[in-house]
XYZ file of C-alpha atoms in Angstrom:
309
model
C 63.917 -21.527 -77.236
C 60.138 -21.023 -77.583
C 58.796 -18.452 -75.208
C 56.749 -20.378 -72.345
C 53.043 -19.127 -71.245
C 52.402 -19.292 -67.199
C 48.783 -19.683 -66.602
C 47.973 -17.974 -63.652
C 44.985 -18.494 -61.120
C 43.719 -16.199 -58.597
C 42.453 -17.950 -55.869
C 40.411 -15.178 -53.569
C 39.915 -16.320 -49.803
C 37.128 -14.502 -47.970
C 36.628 -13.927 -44.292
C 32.764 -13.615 -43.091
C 32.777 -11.784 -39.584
C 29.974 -11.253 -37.908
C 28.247 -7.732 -38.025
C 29.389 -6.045 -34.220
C 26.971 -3.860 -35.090
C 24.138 -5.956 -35.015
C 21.946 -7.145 -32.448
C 21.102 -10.710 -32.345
C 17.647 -11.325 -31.953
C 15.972 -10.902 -28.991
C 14.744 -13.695 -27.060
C 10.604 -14.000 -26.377
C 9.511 -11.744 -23.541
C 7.677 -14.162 -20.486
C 4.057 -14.718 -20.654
C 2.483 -11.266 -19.040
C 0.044 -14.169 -17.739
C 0.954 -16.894 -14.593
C -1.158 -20.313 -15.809
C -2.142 -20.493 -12.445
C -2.694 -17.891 -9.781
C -0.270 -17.393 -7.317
C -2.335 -15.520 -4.555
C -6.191 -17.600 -3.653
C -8.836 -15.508 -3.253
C -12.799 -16.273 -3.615
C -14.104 -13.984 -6.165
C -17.648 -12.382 -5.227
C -17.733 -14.865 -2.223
C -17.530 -12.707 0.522
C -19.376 -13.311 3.243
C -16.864 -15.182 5.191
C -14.375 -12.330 5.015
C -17.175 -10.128 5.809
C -18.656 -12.069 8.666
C -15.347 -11.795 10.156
C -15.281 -8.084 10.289
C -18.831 -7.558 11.374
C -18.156 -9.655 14.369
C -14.314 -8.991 15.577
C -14.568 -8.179 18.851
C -10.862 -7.138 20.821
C -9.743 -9.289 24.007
C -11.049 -6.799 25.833
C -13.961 -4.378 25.854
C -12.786 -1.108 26.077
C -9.450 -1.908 23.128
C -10.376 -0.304 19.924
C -7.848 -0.509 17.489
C -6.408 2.532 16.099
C -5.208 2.112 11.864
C -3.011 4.819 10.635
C -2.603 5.484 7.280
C 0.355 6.356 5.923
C 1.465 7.358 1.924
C 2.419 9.575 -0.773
C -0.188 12.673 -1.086
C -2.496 10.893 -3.688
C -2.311 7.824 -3.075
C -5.624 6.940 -2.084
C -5.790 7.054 2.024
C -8.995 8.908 2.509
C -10.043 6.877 -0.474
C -9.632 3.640 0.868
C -11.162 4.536 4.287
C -14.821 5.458 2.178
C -14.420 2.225 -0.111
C -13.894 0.204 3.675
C -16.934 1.946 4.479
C -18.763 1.439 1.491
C -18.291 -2.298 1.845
C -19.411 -2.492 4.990
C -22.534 -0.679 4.504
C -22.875 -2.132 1.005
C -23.511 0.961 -0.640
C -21.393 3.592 -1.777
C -20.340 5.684 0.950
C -17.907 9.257 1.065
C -16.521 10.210 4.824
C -13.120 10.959 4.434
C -12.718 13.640 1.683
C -10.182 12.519 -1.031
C -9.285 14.740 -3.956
C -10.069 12.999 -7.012
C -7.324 15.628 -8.899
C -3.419 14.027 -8.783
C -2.045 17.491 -7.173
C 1.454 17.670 -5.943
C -0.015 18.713 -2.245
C -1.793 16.870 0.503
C -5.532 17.322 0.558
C -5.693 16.114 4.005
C -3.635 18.557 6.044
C -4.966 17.653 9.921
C -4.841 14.410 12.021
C -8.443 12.486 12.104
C -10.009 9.851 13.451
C -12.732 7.634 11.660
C -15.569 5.492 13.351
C -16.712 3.260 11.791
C -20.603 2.930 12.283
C -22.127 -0.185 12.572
C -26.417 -1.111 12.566
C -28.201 1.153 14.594
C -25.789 3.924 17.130
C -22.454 1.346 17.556
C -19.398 1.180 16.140
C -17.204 -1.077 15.272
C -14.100 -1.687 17.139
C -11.514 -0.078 15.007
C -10.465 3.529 13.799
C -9.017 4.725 10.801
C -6.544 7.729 11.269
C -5.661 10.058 8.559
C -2.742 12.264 8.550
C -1.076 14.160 5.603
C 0.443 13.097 3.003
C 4.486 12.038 2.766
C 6.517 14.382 0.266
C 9.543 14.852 -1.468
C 8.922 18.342 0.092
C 5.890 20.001 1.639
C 4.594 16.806 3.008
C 3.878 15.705 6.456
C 7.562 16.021 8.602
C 8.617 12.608 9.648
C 8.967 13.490 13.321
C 5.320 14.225 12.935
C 4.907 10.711 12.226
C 6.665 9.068 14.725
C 4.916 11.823 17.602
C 1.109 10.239 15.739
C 2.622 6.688 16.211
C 3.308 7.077 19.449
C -0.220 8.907 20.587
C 1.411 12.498 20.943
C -0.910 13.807 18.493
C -4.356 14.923 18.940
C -7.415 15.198 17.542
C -7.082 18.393 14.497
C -3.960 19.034 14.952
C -2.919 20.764 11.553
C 0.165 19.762 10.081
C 2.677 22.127 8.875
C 5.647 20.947 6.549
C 7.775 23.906 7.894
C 8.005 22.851 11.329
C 6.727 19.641 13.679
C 4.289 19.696 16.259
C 6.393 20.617 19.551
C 6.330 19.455 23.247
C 4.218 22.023 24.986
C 1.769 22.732 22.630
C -1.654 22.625 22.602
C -2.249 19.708 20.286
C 0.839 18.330 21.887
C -0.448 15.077 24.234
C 1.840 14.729 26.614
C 0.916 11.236 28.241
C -1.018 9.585 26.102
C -3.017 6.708 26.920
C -2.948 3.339 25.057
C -5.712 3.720 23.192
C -4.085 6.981 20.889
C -1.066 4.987 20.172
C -1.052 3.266 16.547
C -1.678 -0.619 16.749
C -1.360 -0.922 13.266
C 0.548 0.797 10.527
C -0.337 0.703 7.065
C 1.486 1.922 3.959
C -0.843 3.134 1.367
C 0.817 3.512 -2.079
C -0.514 3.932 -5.437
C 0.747 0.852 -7.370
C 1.213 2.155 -10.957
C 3.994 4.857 -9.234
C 5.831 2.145 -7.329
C 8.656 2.004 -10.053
C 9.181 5.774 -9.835
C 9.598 6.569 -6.598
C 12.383 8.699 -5.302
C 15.470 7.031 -3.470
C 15.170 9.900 -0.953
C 11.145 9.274 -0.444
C 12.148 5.677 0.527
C 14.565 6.537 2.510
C 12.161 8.478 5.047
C 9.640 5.781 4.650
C 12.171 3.572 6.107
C 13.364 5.013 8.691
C 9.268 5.042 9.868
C 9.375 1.761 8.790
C 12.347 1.128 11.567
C 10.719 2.992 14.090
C 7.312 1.284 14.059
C 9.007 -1.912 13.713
C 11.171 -0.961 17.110
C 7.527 -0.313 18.850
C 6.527 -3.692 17.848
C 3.561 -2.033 15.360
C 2.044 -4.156 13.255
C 2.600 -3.022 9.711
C 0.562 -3.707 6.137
C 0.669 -2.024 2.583
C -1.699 -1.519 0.704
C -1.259 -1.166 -3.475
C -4.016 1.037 -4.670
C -4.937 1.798 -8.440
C -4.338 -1.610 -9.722
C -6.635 -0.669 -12.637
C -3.871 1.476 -13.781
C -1.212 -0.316 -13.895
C -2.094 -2.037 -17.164
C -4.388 -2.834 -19.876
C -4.947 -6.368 -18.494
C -6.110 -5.462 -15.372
C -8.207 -2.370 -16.271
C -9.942 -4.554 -18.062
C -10.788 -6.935 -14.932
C -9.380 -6.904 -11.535
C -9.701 -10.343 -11.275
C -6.314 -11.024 -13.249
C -4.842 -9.045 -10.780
C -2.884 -12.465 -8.939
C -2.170 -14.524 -12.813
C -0.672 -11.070 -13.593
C 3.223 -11.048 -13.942
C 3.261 -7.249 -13.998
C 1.445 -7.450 -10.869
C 3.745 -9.953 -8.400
C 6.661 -7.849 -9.815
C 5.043 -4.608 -8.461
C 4.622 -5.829 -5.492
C 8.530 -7.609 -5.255
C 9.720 -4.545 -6.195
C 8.195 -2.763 -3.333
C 8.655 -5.469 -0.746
C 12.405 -5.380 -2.017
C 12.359 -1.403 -1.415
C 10.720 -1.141 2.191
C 11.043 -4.802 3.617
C 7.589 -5.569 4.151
C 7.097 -9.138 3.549
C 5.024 -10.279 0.460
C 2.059 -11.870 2.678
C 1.472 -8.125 4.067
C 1.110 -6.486 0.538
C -2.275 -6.263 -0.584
C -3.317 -4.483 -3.974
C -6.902 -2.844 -4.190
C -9.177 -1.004 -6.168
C -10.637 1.870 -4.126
C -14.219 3.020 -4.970
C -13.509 6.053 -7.701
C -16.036 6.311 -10.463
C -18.596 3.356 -9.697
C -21.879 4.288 -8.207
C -22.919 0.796 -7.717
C -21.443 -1.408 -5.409
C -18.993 -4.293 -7.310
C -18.594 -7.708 -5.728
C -15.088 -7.986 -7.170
C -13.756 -5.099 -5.944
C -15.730 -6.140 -2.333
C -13.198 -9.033 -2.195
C -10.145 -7.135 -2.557
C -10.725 -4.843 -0.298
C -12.415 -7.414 2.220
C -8.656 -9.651 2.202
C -6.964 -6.917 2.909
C -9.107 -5.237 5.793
C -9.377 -8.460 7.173
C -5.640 -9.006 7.536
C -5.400 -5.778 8.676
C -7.624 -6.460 12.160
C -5.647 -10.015 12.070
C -2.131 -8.247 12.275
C -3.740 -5.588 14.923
C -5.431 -8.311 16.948
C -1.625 -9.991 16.959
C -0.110 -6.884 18.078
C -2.907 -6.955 21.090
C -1.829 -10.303 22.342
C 1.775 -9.269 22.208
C 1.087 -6.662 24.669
C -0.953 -8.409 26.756
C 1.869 -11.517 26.564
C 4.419 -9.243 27.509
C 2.625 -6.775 30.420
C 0.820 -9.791 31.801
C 1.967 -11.359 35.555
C 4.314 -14.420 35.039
């Protein structure tokens, strides 16, 4: 018998699996731009706004209502109490002395109260009251803040993070009238720092928060340094409501404290310019104004609640 060839055929199968070690593509990041704003303000048209603070006038004659600020040291209290000023007089105007160097300490280290002048010897019926600075540690002592919100603190008083002002002192006011107790309570934080800030920090802000809120005090933040927080709005403040970066700032710290959107209100204080700018005007217009609204609220509560039936 002949000898028989076998042909023989390789047949090769191959799997394709998918690289684990490779990322699939990423998908487009949103627009950093809304098309349409998602706050209204009028731009440079600020006499309405302004009109309204020039002539608020309290229920009653002798209410003045008494603003304390409240923040991180460097935030920009004492800053934002000169640029209030400066709109109001329409020039630029330096009062409360802010630090223009980011140090890790308060610069204000006493309790004050700022008038407000108006034309001529008047004043206008609110005060501005600066205290020291919150801290992680050498900051102003949280009983300290509930004794100013209260009216327990006077006039001077110097703060000391080692120890709170006690009952008996001095500086100590034992009854206090009305008119030293805080009507309104505002937050003053510098925006392009709101995704940094300590758990702990929070934490004492929100127990204030829960104390002023169990006195019925009206309560506002205020988001300074927009012109930080990126390129977009350094380059003009008047993206700051079509910015993205800028609503999610301000969720993020409405999420962390609980203070409703409608009371956050980003500003540019008065830094570098020496000009007055109409832009900046209107930002720091809304939010004053809302400020004296929530104030003139808390007013009527009191009134509603103390009154005769």
């Amino acid at each position: 018998m002949g000898k028989t060839n076998f042909s023989h055929v390789c047949l090769h199968i191959y799997f394709i699996f998918p690289d684990m070690g490779q990322s699939q593509p990423k998908p487009e990041p949103p627009n950093p731009i809304f098309i349409k704003s998602w706050r209204e303000i009028k731009w440079g048209d600020n006499q309405a706004d302004l009109e309204f603070v020039k002539n608020y006038k309290p229920e009653f004659d002798d209410q003045t209502l008494r603003i304390l600020l409240l923040g991180p040291e460097g935030a920009g209290k004492s800053s934002f109490i000169n640029s209030v000023q400066s709109v109001l007089k329409d020039r630029i105007y330096s009062q409360a002395l802010a630090d223009s160097y980011s140090a890790a300490t308060s610069f204000t280290r006493e309790y004050i109260t700022y008038k407000v002048h108006k034309e001529g010897k008047s004043f206008y019926p609110f005060v501005f009251c600066d205290i020291m600075g919150l801290s992680y540690d050498e900051g102003i002592l949280e009983d300290d803040v509930k004794l100013a919100l209260r009216g327990h603190v006077k006039e001077g008083y110097k703060f000391k993070p080692e120890s709170h002002l006690p009952e008996g002192d001095e500086s100590y006011e034992q009854v206090p009238k009305p008119k030293h107790k805080a009507h309104v309570l505002v937050y003053v934080f510098s925006a392009d720092t709101v995704e940094c800030t300590r758990e702990e920090f929070l934490k004492k802000t929100r127990r204030i928060r829960l104390d002023a809120s169990s006195q019925n005090i009206a309560q506002i933040a205020i988001l300074t340094k927009i012109d930080n927080l990126c390129p977009e709005m350094k380059e003009d403040i008047k993206n700051v409501y079509i910015l993205r970066t800028m609503k999610e700032t301000m969720e993020k710290f409405s999420g962390e404290l609980g203070i409703p959107m409608n009371c956050i209100f980003p500003v540019k204080n008065y830094h570098e310019e020496i000009n007055m700018n109409e832009d900046i005007n209107s930002l720091i217009l809304s939010a004053l104004k809302h400020i004296i609204q929530r104030g003139d609220d808390y007013f009527t509560f009191l009134h509603s609640r103390y009154e005769p039936s």
